[in-house]
Short mmCIF file of C-alpha atoms in Angstrom, two decimals:
data_model
loop_
_atom_site.label_atom_id
_atom_site.label_comp_id
_atom_site.label_asym_id
_atom_site.label_seq_id
_atom_site.Cartn_x
_atom_site.Cartn_y
_atom_site.Cartn_z
CA MET A 1023 -24.96 -35.26 -25.65
CA PRO A 1024 -21.67 -35.13 -25.64
CA SER A 1025 -19.32 -34.46 -22.57
CA PRO A 1026 -17.74 -31.11 -22.07
CA THR A 1027 -13.77 -31.00 -22.87
CA PHE A 1028 -12.97 -30.43 -19.56
CA ALA A 1029 -8.66 -29.35 -18.57
CA ASP A 1030 -7.51 -32.58 -17.36
CA SER A 1031 -7.73 -31.28 -13.38
CA SER A 1032 -5.41 -33.62 -12.02
CA ALA A 1033 -2.20 -32.61 -14.43
CA ALA A 1034 -2.55 -29.01 -12.89
CA GLU A 1035 -0.21 -27.62 -10.59
CA PRO A 1036 -1.17 -26.70 -6.53
CA PRO A 1037 -2.47 -22.29 -6.93
CA GLU A 1038 0.75 -21.84 -4.70
CA ARG A 1039 3.10 -23.50 -6.92
CA GLY A 1040 1.46 -23.12 -10.66
CA SER A 1041 1.70 -20.46 -12.54
CA VAL A 1042 -1.66 -17.43 -11.63
CA ASP A 1043 -1.56 -17.57 -15.94
CA ALA A 1044 -2.01 -20.76 -16.57
CA LEU A 1045 -4.59 -21.03 -14.03
CA ILE A 1046 -6.62 -18.40 -16.15
CA SER A 1047 -5.92 -20.46 -19.20
CA GLN A 1048 -7.35 -23.61 -17.47
CA THR A 1049 -10.37 -21.55 -16.51
CA ARG A 1050 -11.07 -20.52 -19.89
CA GLN A 1051 -10.70 -24.21 -21.45
CA LEU A 1052 -13.19 -25.18 -19.08
CA ARG A 1053 -15.86 -22.02 -19.38
CA GLY A 1054 -15.21 -23.46 -23.50
CA GLY A 1055 -16.29 -26.65 -22.81
CA VAL A 1056 -19.42 -25.97 -20.68
CA ASP A 1057 -20.10 -23.19 -23.80
CA ALA A 1058 -19.83 -26.63 -25.70
CA VAL A 1059 -22.41 -28.32 -23.67
CA ARG A 1060 -24.47 -25.34 -23.17
CA ARG A 1061 -25.06 -24.74 -26.98
CA ASP A 1062 -25.82 -28.34 -27.59
CA THR A 1063 -29.09 -28.49 -24.81
CA TRP A 1064 -30.15 -25.29 -26.43
CA SER A 1065 -30.45 -27.22 -29.42
CA ASP A 1066 -34.08 -28.81 -29.46
CA GLU A 1067 -35.59 -25.68 -26.76
CA ASP A 1068 -38.96 -28.09 -27.18
CA ASP A 1069 -37.79 -30.84 -24.32
CA PRO A 1070 -38.55 -29.28 -21.09
CA ARG A 1071 -36.32 -32.43 -20.01
CA LEU A 1072 -32.95 -30.43 -21.24
CA ARG A 1073 -34.40 -27.30 -19.23
CA TRP A 1074 -32.37 -28.04 -15.91
CA GLN A 1075 -29.23 -29.04 -17.63
CA ARG A 1076 -29.22 -25.59 -19.78
CA ALA A 1077 -29.91 -24.34 -16.15
CA LEU A 1078 -27.06 -25.66 -14.58
CA CYS A 1079 -24.46 -25.08 -17.97
CA ASP A 1080 -25.68 -21.62 -17.57
CA LEU A 1081 -24.87 -21.69 -13.18
CA ALA A 1082 -21.50 -23.27 -14.23
CA VAL A 1083 -20.54 -20.66 -16.62
CA HIS A 1084 -21.30 -18.06 -13.93
CA HIS A 1085 -19.31 -20.10 -11.40
CA LEU A 1086 -16.63 -19.91 -13.82
CA ASP A 1087 -16.67 -16.05 -15.26
CA ASP A 1088 -16.66 -15.47 -10.80
CA LEU A 1089 -13.63 -17.82 -10.64
CA GLY A 1090 -12.06 -15.98 -13.79
CA GLN A 1091 -12.36 -12.41 -11.85
CA GLN A 1092 -11.34 -14.12 -8.27
CA LEU A 1093 -7.76 -15.45 -10.34
CA GLY A 1094 -7.58 -12.04 -12.20
CA GLN A 1095 -7.72 -10.25 -9.00
CA LEU A 1096 -4.53 -12.23 -7.61
CA ARG A 1097 -2.58 -11.94 -10.29
CA GLU A 1098 -2.76 -8.16 -9.50
CA GLY A 1099 -2.04 -8.88 -6.14
CA LEU A 1100 -5.63 -7.38 -4.72
CA PRO A 1101 -6.89 -9.79 -1.82
CA PRO A 1102 -8.41 -12.76 -3.84
CA GLU A 1103 -11.98 -14.33 -2.92
CA PRO A 1104 -12.69 -17.50 -2.22
CA GLU A 1105 -11.95 -19.83 -5.27
CA VAL A 1106 -14.73 -21.93 -6.77
CA PRO A 1107 -12.93 -25.47 -7.22
CA ASP A 1108 -12.96 -26.61 -11.13
CA SER A 1109 -14.51 -30.39 -9.43
CA ALA A 1110 -17.60 -28.60 -7.87
CA VAL A 1111 -18.09 -26.93 -10.74
CA ALA A 1112 -17.53 -29.76 -13.14
CA ALA A 1113 -20.02 -31.29 -10.20
CA ALA A 1114 -22.79 -28.71 -11.00
CA ILE A 1115 -22.66 -30.50 -15.05
CA PRO A 1116 -24.44 -34.08 -14.55
CA LEU A 1117 -23.19 -35.86 -17.05
CA PRO A 1118 -24.40 -38.81 -19.19
CA GLY A 1119 -24.55 -42.26 -17.34
CA VAL A 1120 -22.66 -40.41 -13.91
CA PRO A 1121 -24.70 -40.43 -11.01
CA GLN A 1122 -24.57 -37.23 -8.65
CA GLN A 1123 -23.81 -37.48 -4.96
CA PRO A 1124 -23.66 -34.24 -3.68
CA ASP A 1125 -22.69 -33.11 -0.09
CA ARG A 1126 -22.85 -30.47 2.20
CA GLY A 1127 -19.50 -29.11 0.76
CA SER A 1128 -20.38 -29.34 -2.67
CA LEU A 1129 -21.25 -26.62 -4.64
CA LEU A 1130 -24.29 -28.66 -5.50
CA SER A 1131 -25.01 -28.32 -1.71
CA ARG A 1132 -25.74 -24.11 -2.17
CA VAL A 1133 -27.88 -24.76 -5.20
CA GLY A 1134 -31.66 -25.61 -5.28
CA SER A 1135 -34.44 -25.37 -7.52
CA ALA A 1136 -38.33 -24.72 -7.56
CA GLU A 1137 -41.12 -25.14 -10.07
CA TRP A 1138 -44.73 -22.84 -9.34
CA ASN A 1139 -47.58 -24.58 -11.98
CA PHE A 1140 -50.21 -22.07 -12.33
CA LEU A 1141 -52.66 -24.58 -13.43
CA THR A 1142 -52.46 -26.47 -9.98
CA ASP A 1143 -51.33 -24.11 -7.75
CA GLU A 1144 -48.56 -26.45 -6.85
CA VAL A 1145 -45.24 -25.53 -5.57
CA ASP A 1146 -42.56 -28.00 -5.80
CA TRP A 1147 -39.37 -27.28 -3.92
CA SER A 1148 -35.79 -29.78 -3.97
CA ASP A 1149 -34.33 -30.60 -0.29
CA GLU A 1150 -31.57 -28.17 -0.97
CA LEU A 1151 -33.69 -25.08 -1.56
CA PHE A 1152 -35.35 -25.29 1.79
CA ARG A 1153 -31.57 -25.52 3.61
CA ILE A 1154 -30.52 -22.14 1.48
CA PHE A 1155 -33.87 -20.97 2.85
CA GLY A 1156 -33.73 -21.74 6.35
CA ARG A 1157 -37.40 -23.96 6.17
CA ALA A 1158 -38.29 -27.03 7.42
CA PRO A 1159 -39.84 -29.27 4.13
CA GLU A 1160 -42.89 -29.64 7.10
CA ASP A 1161 -43.64 -26.07 6.74
CA GLY A 1162 -43.83 -25.88 3.23
CA ALA A 1163 -42.85 -24.31 0.33
CA LEU A 1164 -43.69 -20.57 -0.56
CA SER A 1165 -45.64 -19.55 -3.33
CA LEU A 1166 -44.73 -16.88 -5.57
CA ASP A 1167 -47.52 -14.26 -3.99
CA GLU A 1168 -45.75 -15.23 -0.42
CA LEU A 1169 -41.84 -15.78 -1.52
CA PRO A 1170 -41.59 -11.36 -0.58
CA SER A 1171 -42.51 -11.67 2.66
CA VAL A 1172 -38.82 -13.38 3.31
CA VAL A 1173 -36.80 -11.07 0.90
CA LEU A 1174 -35.63 -7.62 1.75
CA PRO A 1175 -38.09 -4.50 1.44
CA ALA A 1176 -35.00 -3.04 -0.88
CA ASP A 1177 -35.35 -5.72 -3.05
CA HIS A 1178 -39.11 -6.09 -3.85
CA PRO A 1179 -38.45 -4.27 -6.89
CA GLN A 1180 -36.16 -6.22 -7.96
CA LEU A 1181 -38.23 -9.59 -7.64
CA THR A 1182 -41.25 -7.97 -8.89
CA THR A 1183 -39.35 -7.09 -12.19
CA MET A 1184 -37.77 -10.70 -12.88
CA VAL A 1185 -40.96 -12.44 -11.86
CA THR A 1186 -43.59 -10.44 -14.38
CA ASP A 1187 -40.85 -10.36 -17.17
CA CYS A 1188 -41.14 -13.99 -17.51
CA LEU A 1189 -44.64 -14.49 -16.73
CA VAL A 1190 -46.20 -11.78 -19.08
CA GLU A 1191 -43.54 -11.02 -21.70
CA GLY A 1192 -41.67 -14.36 -21.22
CA LYS A 1193 -38.06 -13.83 -20.66
CA PRO A 1194 -35.96 -15.86 -18.83
CA ILE A 1195 -34.79 -14.75 -15.17
CA ASP A 1196 -32.03 -14.22 -14.17
CA GLY A 1197 -30.94 -12.24 -10.95
CA GLU A 1198 -30.28 -11.64 -7.13
CA PHE A 1199 -32.18 -10.90 -4.39
CA ARG A 1200 -31.37 -11.17 -0.52
CA ILE A 1201 -33.66 -12.90 1.94
CA VAL A 1202 -33.95 -13.25 5.28
CA ARG A 1203 -34.01 -16.30 7.45
CA PRO A 1204 -36.04 -17.77 10.51
CA ASP A 1205 -33.01 -17.29 12.35
CA GLY A 1206 -32.54 -13.58 11.55
CA ALA A 1207 -30.06 -14.89 8.64
CA GLU A 1208 -29.39 -12.54 5.71
CA CYS A 1209 -28.35 -14.13 2.35
CA THR A 1210 -28.52 -13.89 -0.93
CA VAL A 1211 -29.71 -15.77 -3.73
CA HIS A 1212 -29.43 -15.27 -7.79
CA MET A 1213 -32.21 -16.83 -8.93
CA MET A 1214 -32.27 -18.42 -12.87
CA GLY A 1215 -35.19 -19.52 -14.76
CA GLU A 1216 -37.93 -19.61 -17.25
CA PRO A 1217 -41.93 -19.98 -18.24
CA VAL A 1218 -43.25 -23.43 -19.24
CA LEU A 1219 -45.43 -23.12 -21.41
CA ASP A 1220 -48.73 -24.95 -22.74
CA ALA A 1221 -50.48 -25.61 -26.10
CA ASP A 1222 -51.75 -22.56 -26.52
CA GLY A 1223 -48.60 -20.92 -25.63
CA CYS A 1224 -50.06 -19.42 -22.35
CA THR A 1225 -47.13 -19.78 -19.01
CA ALA A 1226 -48.33 -23.06 -17.37
CA SER A 1227 -45.50 -23.15 -14.70
CA MET A 1228 -42.35 -21.24 -14.22
CA TRP A 1229 -39.18 -23.21 -12.74
CA ALA A 1230 -35.44 -21.60 -11.86
CA VAL A 1231 -32.72 -22.99 -10.48
CA LEU A 1232 -31.46 -20.45 -6.92
CA ARG A 1233 -27.81 -20.56 -6.13
CA ASP A 1234 -27.39 -19.36 -2.58
CA VAL A 1235 -23.90 -16.42 -3.74
CA SER A 1236 -23.85 -14.90 0.10
CA GLU A 1237 -20.08 -16.23 0.44
CA LEU A 1238 -19.26 -14.74 -2.49
CA ARG A 1239 -20.60 -11.62 -2.55
CA ARG A 1240 -19.05 -11.14 0.99
CA SER A 1241 -15.71 -11.69 -0.50
CA GLN A 1242 -16.50 -9.60 -3.33
CA GLN A 1243 -17.57 -6.62 -1.16
CA ALA A 1244 -14.44 -7.05 1.18
CA VAL A 1245 -12.10 -6.91 -2.36
CA HIS A 1246 -14.06 -4.06 -2.65
CA GLU A 1247 -13.58 -1.88 0.60
CA THR A 1248 -9.76 -3.85 0.66
CA ARG A 1249 -9.31 -1.70 -2.72
CA ASP A 1250 -11.40 1.35 -1.07
CA SER A 1251 -8.96 1.87 1.66
CA LEU A 1252 -5.68 0.99 -0.31
CA GLN A 1253 -6.81 3.76 -2.62
CA ARG A 1254 -7.24 6.31 0.28
CA LEU A 1255 -3.97 5.25 2.07
CA ARG A 1256 -2.03 6.20 -1.29
CA HIS A 1257 -4.24 9.50 -1.53
CA PHE A 1258 -3.20 9.97 2.35
CA ALA A 1259 0.17 9.61 1.81
CA GLN A 1260 0.53 11.76 -1.63
CA THR A 1261 -1.19 14.82 0.74
CA GLU A 1262 1.10 13.97 3.30
CA ARG A 1263 4.36 13.77 1.21
CA ARG A 1264 3.28 16.67 -0.91
CA LEU A 1265 3.06 18.91 2.89
CA ALA A 1266 6.07 17.00 4.33
CA VAL A 1267 8.02 18.65 0.90
CA GLU A 1268 6.13 22.40 1.29
CA LEU A 1269 7.28 22.35 4.66
CA GLN A 1270 11.26 21.30 4.75
CA GLU A 1271 11.26 23.75 1.23
CA ALA A 1272 9.27 26.59 3.51
CA VAL A 1273 11.83 25.52 6.40
CA LEU A 1274 15.31 25.08 5.06
CA PRO A 1275 17.56 27.89 3.88
CA PRO A 1276 16.42 28.84 0.66
CA TRP A 1277 20.12 29.94 -0.99
CA ARG A 1278 21.34 27.72 -3.55
CA GLY A 1279 25.27 28.14 -4.69
CA SER A 1280 28.06 29.44 -2.14
CA LEU A 1281 27.34 31.98 0.95
CA ARG A 1282 30.02 33.97 2.56
CA PHE A 1283 30.54 35.02 6.29
CA PRO A 1284 31.20 37.27 7.00
CA ARG A 1285 31.37 38.99 3.69
CA THR A 1286 34.25 40.29 3.87
CA GLY A 1287 37.54 39.64 5.86
CA PRO A 1288 40.30 37.18 5.66
CA THR A 1289 39.00 34.07 7.92
CA SER A 1290 35.43 34.27 6.53
CA LEU A 1291 33.47 30.71 5.63
CA ASP A 1292 32.71 30.01 2.33
CA VAL A 1293 29.66 27.91 2.72
CA ALA A 1294 27.31 24.70 0.67
CA ALA A 1295 25.05 22.83 1.65
CA HIS A 1296 23.21 20.10 -0.81
CA TYR A 1297 20.23 18.06 0.29
CA LEU A 1298 19.93 14.02 -0.80
CA PRO A 1299 16.36 12.39 -0.90
CA SER A 1300 16.14 9.05 0.04
CA ALA A 1301 15.70 6.32 -3.14
CA SER A 1302 11.91 5.87 -1.44
CA SER A 1303 9.90 8.92 -1.96
CA ALA A 1304 7.94 8.20 1.08
CA HIS A 1305 11.20 8.19 3.12
CA ILE A 1306 10.99 12.54 3.93
CA GLY A 1307 12.71 12.77 7.07
CA GLY A 1308 13.73 15.16 9.91
CA ASP A 1309 17.25 15.90 8.12
CA TRP A 1310 17.95 19.80 8.05
CA TYR A 1311 21.02 21.82 7.50
CA ASP A 1312 21.49 25.34 8.41
CA ALA A 1313 24.16 28.19 8.46
CA MET A 1314 23.18 31.92 9.28
CA PRO A 1315 25.34 35.28 10.57
CA LEU A 1316 24.89 35.83 13.88
CA PRO A 1317 24.85 39.64 15.09
CA ASP A 1318 28.11 39.08 17.39
CA GLY A 1319 29.87 38.92 13.88
CA ARG A 1320 30.22 34.99 14.44
CA THR A 1321 28.58 32.41 11.96
CA LEU A 1322 26.33 28.86 12.98
CA LEU A 1323 26.28 25.99 11.62
CA SER A 1324 24.44 23.30 11.98
CA VAL A 1325 22.84 19.73 10.99
CA GLY A 1326 20.20 17.28 12.71
CA ASP A 1327 18.44 14.84 12.30
CA LEU A 1328 14.70 14.04 14.23
CA THR A 1329 13.63 10.03 13.65
CA GLY A 1330 10.51 9.01 11.73
CA HIS A 1331 9.40 10.70 8.27
CA GLY A 1332 6.64 12.64 6.83
CA VAL A 1333 4.79 16.11 8.25
CA THR A 1334 5.07 14.67 11.80
CA ALA A 1335 9.24 14.51 11.79
CA THR A 1336 9.27 18.12 9.29
CA SER A 1337 7.16 19.59 11.38
CA GLY A 1338 9.26 18.31 14.75
CA MET A 1339 12.11 19.53 12.53
CA ALA A 1340 11.03 23.20 11.66
CA MET A 1341 10.66 23.16 15.69
CA LEU A 1342 13.61 22.48 16.90
CA LEU A 1343 15.60 24.05 13.82
CA GLY A 1344 13.76 27.16 14.41
CA ALA A 1345 13.94 27.58 18.28
CA LEU A 1346 18.12 26.77 17.62
CA ARG A 1347 18.27 29.57 15.54
CA GLY A 1348 16.56 31.40 18.09
CA MET A 1349 18.78 30.58 20.77
CA ALA A 1350 22.25 31.53 18.70
CA VAL A 1351 21.27 34.53 18.00
CA ALA A 1352 20.47 35.59 21.49
CA GLY A 1353 24.14 34.46 22.06
CA VAL A 1354 23.46 31.01 24.12
CA ALA A 1355 26.51 28.56 23.80
CA PRO A 1356 26.27 25.44 21.26
CA GLY A 1357 26.47 22.85 24.55
CA GLN A 1358 23.72 25.33 26.20
CA VAL A 1359 21.63 25.12 22.66
CA MET A 1360 21.54 21.26 22.97
CA GLY A 1361 20.47 21.39 26.14
CA CYS A 1362 17.66 23.41 25.82
CA LEU A 1363 16.81 21.34 22.38
CA ASN A 1364 17.03 18.08 24.72
CA HIS A 1365 14.80 19.76 27.27
CA LEU A 1366 12.45 20.96 24.05
CA LEU A 1367 11.70 17.51 22.67
CA ASP A 1368 11.79 15.79 26.06
CA ALA A 1369 8.52 18.39 27.02
CA ALA A 1370 7.30 17.44 23.63
CA SER A 1371 3.50 15.68 23.26
CA GLN A 1372 4.47 13.59 20.79
CA PRO A 1373 7.55 11.81 21.96
CA ALA A 1374 10.90 11.79 19.21
CA LEU A 1375 14.72 11.24 19.50
CA GLY A 1376 16.84 13.24 17.67
CA THR A 1377 20.83 14.00 16.65
CA ALA A 1378 22.32 17.11 15.90
CA VAL A 1379 25.75 19.27 15.47
CA CYS A 1380 25.49 22.99 16.60
CA CYS A 1381 29.02 25.10 15.54
CA ARG A 1382 29.89 29.12 17.07
CA TYR A 1383 32.20 30.11 13.84
CA ASP A 1384 34.42 33.58 15.14
CA PRO A 1385 36.16 34.98 12.22
CA ARG A 1386 38.01 37.14 14.67
CA THR A 1387 40.18 34.47 16.10
CA GLY A 1388 39.18 31.41 14.29
CA SER A 1389 37.75 29.58 16.75
CA LEU A 1390 35.23 26.82 16.12
CA THR A 1391 33.28 25.99 19.30
CA TRP A 1392 31.01 23.22 19.18
CA SER A 1393 28.62 20.35 20.52
CA GLN A 1394 26.97 17.34 19.82
CA ALA A 1395 23.85 15.00 20.49
CA GLY A 1396 24.47 11.81 18.68
CA HIS A 1397 25.31 13.13 15.77
CA PRO A 1398 28.80 12.14 13.31
CA GLY A 1399 30.82 15.40 14.28
CA PRO A 1400 32.43 17.28 12.13
CA LEU A 1401 35.52 16.31 9.22
CA LEU A 1402 38.56 18.21 8.96
CA PHE A 1403 40.18 18.22 6.09
CA ARG A 1404 43.85 20.02 6.05
CA ASP A 1405 46.62 19.67 3.52
CA GLY A 1406 45.14 16.90 1.93
CA THR A 1407 44.16 14.62 4.90
CA GLY A 1408 41.47 14.72 6.81
CA ARG A 1409 40.41 13.57 10.51
CA ALA A 1410 36.79 13.66 12.42
CA LEU A 1411 37.41 16.17 15.27
CA PRO A 1412 36.82 14.64 19.32
CA ALA A 1413 33.35 14.47 20.15
CA PRO A 1414 32.67 15.97 23.41
CA GLU A 1415 30.27 13.84 25.53
CA GLY A 1416 26.23 14.08 24.19
CA VAL A 1417 23.65 12.05 24.15
CA LEU A 1418 20.73 11.51 21.62
CA LEU A 1419 17.88 14.81 21.72
CA GLY A 1420 14.78 13.40 23.92
CA ALA A 1421 16.89 10.22 25.12
CA ALA A 1422 17.20 11.40 29.36
CA SER A 1423 15.58 14.57 31.00
CA GLY A 1424 18.32 16.71 32.04
CA ALA A 1425 21.47 15.66 30.22
CA ALA A 1426 24.62 17.73 30.12
CA TYR A 1427 26.29 18.76 26.67
CA GLY A 1428 29.70 19.66 26.59
CA GLN A 1429 31.75 21.62 23.90
CA ALA A 1430 34.67 21.42 22.11
CA GLU A 1431 37.20 24.20 20.71
CA GLU A 1432 39.12 24.05 17.52
CA GLN A 1433 41.37 26.10 15.79
CA LEU A 1434 40.80 26.47 12.21
CA HIS A 1435 43.61 27.96 9.66
CA PRO A 1436 42.98 29.45 6.24
CA GLY A 1437 42.38 26.80 3.55
CA ASP A 1438 40.65 24.47 5.95
CA VAL A 1439 37.25 22.46 4.88
CA LEU A 1440 34.56 21.73 7.59
CA VAL A 1441 32.29 18.95 6.44
CA LEU A 1442 28.88 18.50 8.32
CA HIS A 1443 26.49 15.25 7.25
CA THR A 1444 23.97 13.64 8.28
CA ASP A 1445 23.45 9.92 8.68
CA GLY A 1446 22.84 8.49 5.18
CA LEU A 1447 24.87 10.40 3.24
CA VAL A 1448 27.07 7.68 2.25
CA PRO A 1449 24.99 4.22 1.88
CA PRO A 1450 25.98 1.03 3.95
CA SER A 1451 26.57 -0.74 0.24
CA THR A 1452 29.86 1.52 -0.29
CA GLU A 1453 33.21 -0.09 -0.57
CA LEU A 1454 35.31 1.38 1.54
CA PRO A 1455 38.83 2.31 0.93
CA PRO A 1456 41.96 1.35 2.93
CA SER A 1457 42.13 2.69 6.57
CA THR A 1458 41.71 6.41 7.03
CA GLU A 1459 42.64 8.34 10.58
CA LEU A 1460 39.28 8.34 12.90
CA THR A 1461 39.16 10.03 15.88
CA GLY A 1462 36.09 10.59 18.20
CA SER A 1463 32.69 9.51 17.85
CA ASP A 1464 33.15 8.76 14.36
CA GLU A 1465 36.08 6.00 15.30
CA ASN A 1466 33.65 3.31 13.77
CA SER A 1467 32.26 4.82 11.38
CA SER A 1468 32.57 3.42 7.87
CA GLY A 1469 31.04 6.05 6.47
CA ALA A 1470 33.41 8.65 7.98
CA GLN A 1471 36.25 6.82 6.45
CA ARG A 1472 34.99 6.81 3.32
CA LEU A 1473 34.32 10.48 3.42
CA LEU A 1474 37.86 11.24 4.94
CA GLY A 1475 39.07 9.21 1.69
CA LEU A 1476 38.03 12.09 -0.16
CA ALA A 1477 40.54 14.91 1.22
CA PRO A 1478 43.15 15.15 -1.23
CA ARG A 1479 40.52 16.19 -3.64
CA LEU A 1480 38.57 18.14 -0.98
CA SER A 1481 41.58 19.97 0.13
CA ALA A 1482 42.78 20.67 -2.90
CA ALA A 1483 38.73 22.25 -4.13
CA ARG A 1484 38.83 26.00 -4.53
CA SER A 1485 35.04 26.54 -3.24
CA ALA A 1486 32.81 25.05 -0.42
CA GLN A 1487 30.25 24.50 -3.82
CA GLU A 1488 33.06 22.48 -5.22
CA CYS A 1489 33.87 20.09 -2.39
CA VAL A 1490 30.02 19.79 -2.09
CA ARG A 1491 29.94 19.08 -5.63
CA ILE A 1492 32.69 16.22 -5.40
CA MET A 1493 30.72 14.01 -2.75
CA ALA A 1494 27.72 14.50 -4.79
CA GLU A 1495 29.16 12.77 -7.63
CA GLU A 1496 30.57 9.91 -5.18
CA PHE A 1497 27.65 9.12 -3.14
CA GLY A 1498 24.66 11.33 -4.95
CA ASP A 1499 23.70 8.72 -7.33
CA ALA A 1500 23.87 5.63 -4.69
CA GLU A 1501 20.28 3.56 -3.30
CA ARG A 1502 19.56 5.77 0.28
CA GLU A 1503 17.32 4.34 2.12
CA TYR A 1504 16.85 7.81 3.90
CA ASP A 1505 17.08 11.01 2.98
CA ALA A 1506 20.53 12.97 4.47
CA CYS A 1507 21.92 16.40 3.96
CA VAL A 1508 25.74 18.00 3.85
CA LEU A 1509 26.75 21.17 4.72
CA VAL A 1510 30.67 22.68 3.85
CA ALA A 1511 32.39 25.24 5.50
CA ARG A 1512 35.68 26.08 3.64
CA VAL A 1513 38.07 28.53 5.80
CA GLY A 1514 39.09 31.95 3.55
CA SER A 1515 42.38 31.95 2.56
#
C-alpha cells in the first residue's frame, strides 16, 4: 500500500504567523493524500485485514473535514473550535513499517475498536474503548443488547437504526450517540463500522471503530451559541438604533431651512440649524438644538449634549429638552433654567452628565442673555471677525447637587452672526488655521479656532442658512466619532 502524500508540516509556519488560507490549502492536500490511501485499501473489499485500515482512513477524513470547518470559521472571524493537529491525524493512519505508539494526548487516545461475533457470542473491545466508556476491563465488554443501557434514551432510536441497517441490510455504520459513563459524565461517541459476512452471505460479526468526539461537539455548540448571541446582539443594536433615530426625529425641531423670530421687526433673528451624524451609525447620541418664540416676544436658542448614545441618551435628551422648553415658556431666566436641569439630572434614576447653552434674545433691545453648563460658549461674528463670548460660571449638568449657574449678557447688532454648537462639530484631526482671538471657556479650544477662522465668510453671508451651508461644506465630510449639531442665528439688518 503506497504512503499518503502528506504536506510537509515541518515547513509550515505556526498558525499565529502563517496565513489561514495556507493552512486550509495544506489541509486539503492532506485530505487528498488520505483519499488516495482510502481508495487503495478499498480495492480489495474481500480482505478482512484491510477493514481496520479503511476505518481509520474514514476516521482521518472526518477529522480533516472538522479541521477544515474550524479553519473556515477562523478565517471568517468566528471563535475557532479546537484544532486537530496534522501530526495527530497522520498518527491515526498506520503506515507500513511504522510502529504505532499512541499516548494519552494523541488522537488514538480517543479512538477504540470493537467486534461483536454472533457465532460465538464473543465481544472484543480495545483497551481504549474501555477508557472511553469509563469501564474497567474486568467488568467485561458490552454486548449489542447491553449497549443501550449506557446510551441516553433520546439516542436509542439512532443506535437501533444504525445496528439494524448494518445487521439486516448490510449497510456500513456511520453515526453518533451519547453515552453516560459510570461516574455520570456524558460522552458523545462517533461509531463507524460494517458487517462481516460468512461463506453463505450471512452476518457473522460486526466490527466498529468508535471515537470520542465530546470535546469537538462542545466546541461546535459553543460556536453556534456564540453566533446566535452575536445575531441577537446585532438585531438588538439595529432595533435600538431605529428607536433612537425615531425618538430623535420626534423631539428635535421639525423645521428645515431658515426661520425668523419674530416674523417681523428690524432686529428679528434669522435662524437655521444642521445635524451632523457620526461616522459610526451606532453612535446616535443625545445632541440637540432648539429655537422657538416665547410668549413675551423674546426668542429661545439652545444646544446641548447628554453623555452616552442610543435610546438611553436620546430619551434623556428628550426629557431635558422638554423641561427646558417648558421653563423658557414660563419666563424662567437662563441661569435658573440651568439650575433646574442640573437638579433634574441629579435626581434621575439613571445617572448621566450633560452640557448645554441656553440663550434668550430680546428683539426690542437687542440684548442676549445666556447661561452655560460645561458647554462651549456661543461664537459671535461681526464685521469679518469672530470671538467667543465670555462664559459665565456653570459646571456640567448632573455633576454637583445644588450647583449655581451664572448669566451673561451681550448686545447684538444688526448683521451679527451667533453660532451655537455641540462638541464634535470640528473633528480633532482638522488642521488649525493661524491663531485667532479667543476668550472665555473656549480659550484653548482648537474647534473654536477653526470655526473662528471662518469669520470673513460667515460675516459676509446673507442668511443663517448660508452660514450653515458654509460650515457643512467645511466640516460635514470629515470623519467624526460622535454626532454633532450647529445652530446659527443672524440678526436682521
